[in-house]
Tab-separated table of C-alpha atoms in Angstrom:
chain	number	residue	atom	x	y	z
A	1	MET	CA	0.000	0.000	0.000
A	2	THR	CA	1.205	3.492	-0.798
A	3	ASP	CA	0.677	6.695	1.157
A	4	LYS	CA	0.985	8.807	-1.979
A	5	LEU	CA	-1.871	11.265	-2.558
A	6	MET	CA	-3.274	12.337	-5.911
A	7	PRO	CA	-2.963	16.148	-5.771
A	8	TRP	CA	-5.505	16.833	-8.522
A	9	LYS	CA	-8.175	14.812	-6.647
A	10	ILE	CA	-7.521	16.736	-3.451
A	11	GLY	CA	-7.645	19.994	-5.417
A	12	LEU	CA	-10.915	19.044	-7.087
A	13	THR	CA	-12.449	18.015	-3.777
A	14	LEU	CA	-11.366	21.150	-1.923
A	15	GLY	CA	-12.416	23.374	-4.822
A	16	LEU	CA	-15.891	21.824	-4.835
A	17	VAL	CA	-16.220	22.133	-1.057
A	18	PHE	CA	-15.213	25.803	-1.210
A	19	ALA	CA	-17.613	26.502	-4.094
A	20	MET	CA	-20.531	24.715	-2.405
A	21	THR	CA	-19.898	26.600	0.834
A	22	SER	CA	-19.772	29.893	-1.043
A	23	LEU	CA	-23.012	29.127	-2.900
A	24	ILE	CA	-24.796	28.244	0.343
A	25	CYS	CA	-23.523	31.471	1.881
A	26	ALA	CA	-24.784	33.503	-1.112
A	27	ILE	CA	-28.209	31.869	-0.964
A	28	LEU	CA	-28.474	32.509	2.777
A	29	PHE	CA	-27.391	36.122	2.241
A	30	VAL	CA	-30.221	36.624	-0.262
A	31	ILE	CA	-32.756	35.024	2.106
A	32	MET	CA	-31.632	36.649	5.380
A	33	PRO	CA	-28.972	39.304	4.805
A	34	GLU	CA	-29.015	40.806	8.297
A	35	SER	CA	-28.418	37.462	10.015
A	36	ILE	CA	-25.575	36.564	7.655
A	37	LEU	CA	-23.957	39.979	8.166
A	38	ASN	CA	-24.192	39.494	11.943
A	39	LEU	CA	-22.600	36.044	11.563
A	40	GLY	CA	-19.788	37.607	9.543
A	41	ASN	CA	-19.319	40.314	12.169
A	42	ASN	CA	-18.903	37.587	14.797
A	43	ILE	CA	-16.365	35.685	12.694
A	44	PHE	CA	-14.290	38.734	11.704
A	45	HIS	CA	-13.715	40.318	15.124
A	46	GLY	CA	-13.874	44.087	15.085
A	47	LEU	CA	-14.956	44.351	11.447
A	48	ASP	CA	-18.437	45.775	10.768
A	49	LEU	CA	-19.578	44.188	7.517
A	50	THR	CA	-22.847	46.153	7.482
A	51	LYS	CA	-20.838	49.249	6.487
A	52	ILE	CA	-19.382	47.606	3.381
A	53	ALA	CA	-22.214	45.239	2.362
A	54	LYS	CA	-23.780	45.628	-1.073
A	55	ASP	CA	-26.560	43.960	-2.997
A	56	THR	CA	-25.651	40.607	-4.496
A	57	SER	CA	-26.069	39.870	-8.185
A	58	TRP	CA	-26.073	36.333	-9.514
A	59	ASN	CA	-23.330	37.345	-11.965
A	60	SER	CA	-21.030	38.273	-9.079
A	61	VAL	CA	-21.974	35.029	-7.296
A	62	ALA	CA	-21.046	33.002	-10.405
A	63	ILE	CA	-17.712	34.789	-10.789
A	64	GLY	CA	-17.026	34.308	-7.078
A	65	LEU	CA	-17.787	30.580	-7.367
A	66	VAL	CA	-15.239	30.210	-10.158
A	67	GLU	CA	-12.653	32.188	-8.186
A	68	ILE	CA	-13.185	30.313	-4.920
A	69	PHE	CA	-13.101	26.976	-6.763
A	70	MET	CA	-9.736	27.921	-8.286
A	71	ILE	CA	-8.362	28.955	-4.878
A	72	GLY	CA	-9.525	25.664	-3.363
A	73	PHE	CA	-8.186	23.636	-6.263
A	74	VAL	CA	-4.736	25.230	-6.135
A	75	GLY	CA	-4.633	24.938	-2.338
A	76	GLY	CA	-5.643	21.274	-2.390
A	77	TRP	CA	-3.279	20.451	-5.251
A	78	LEU	CA	-0.420	22.184	-3.463
A	79	PHE	CA	-1.251	20.318	-0.252
A	80	GLY	CA	-1.036	16.995	-2.129
A	81	VAL	CA	2.251	17.898	-3.798
A	82	ILE	CA	3.833	19.031	-0.535
A	83	TYR	CA	2.508	15.980	1.335
A	84	ASN	CA	3.937	13.641	-1.298
A	85	SER	CA	7.331	15.382	-1.238
A	86	ILE	CA	7.531	15.245	2.556
A	87	ASN	CA	6.305	11.637	2.706
A	88	LYS	CA	8.845	10.157	0.270
A	89	LYS	CA	10.368	6.932	1.467
């Protein structure tokens, strides 16, 4: 058995998880914006998101999904590559 990871599978998985999380967040923001802004204020200590919030368009959501997928993919791929290089026998 090998401990070698497949970086592209980790990248794909992490990219999809990031994109799904972002989509759920966007949907919740459309349904209950005040609650989601309060949640964000709690997560980002000292930052008042209500002062910088704007209306969400589905075009910006789609672009954000592509961007967050790419960030997740690259992060997951890089994780796999680094893991494999550290775990060489």
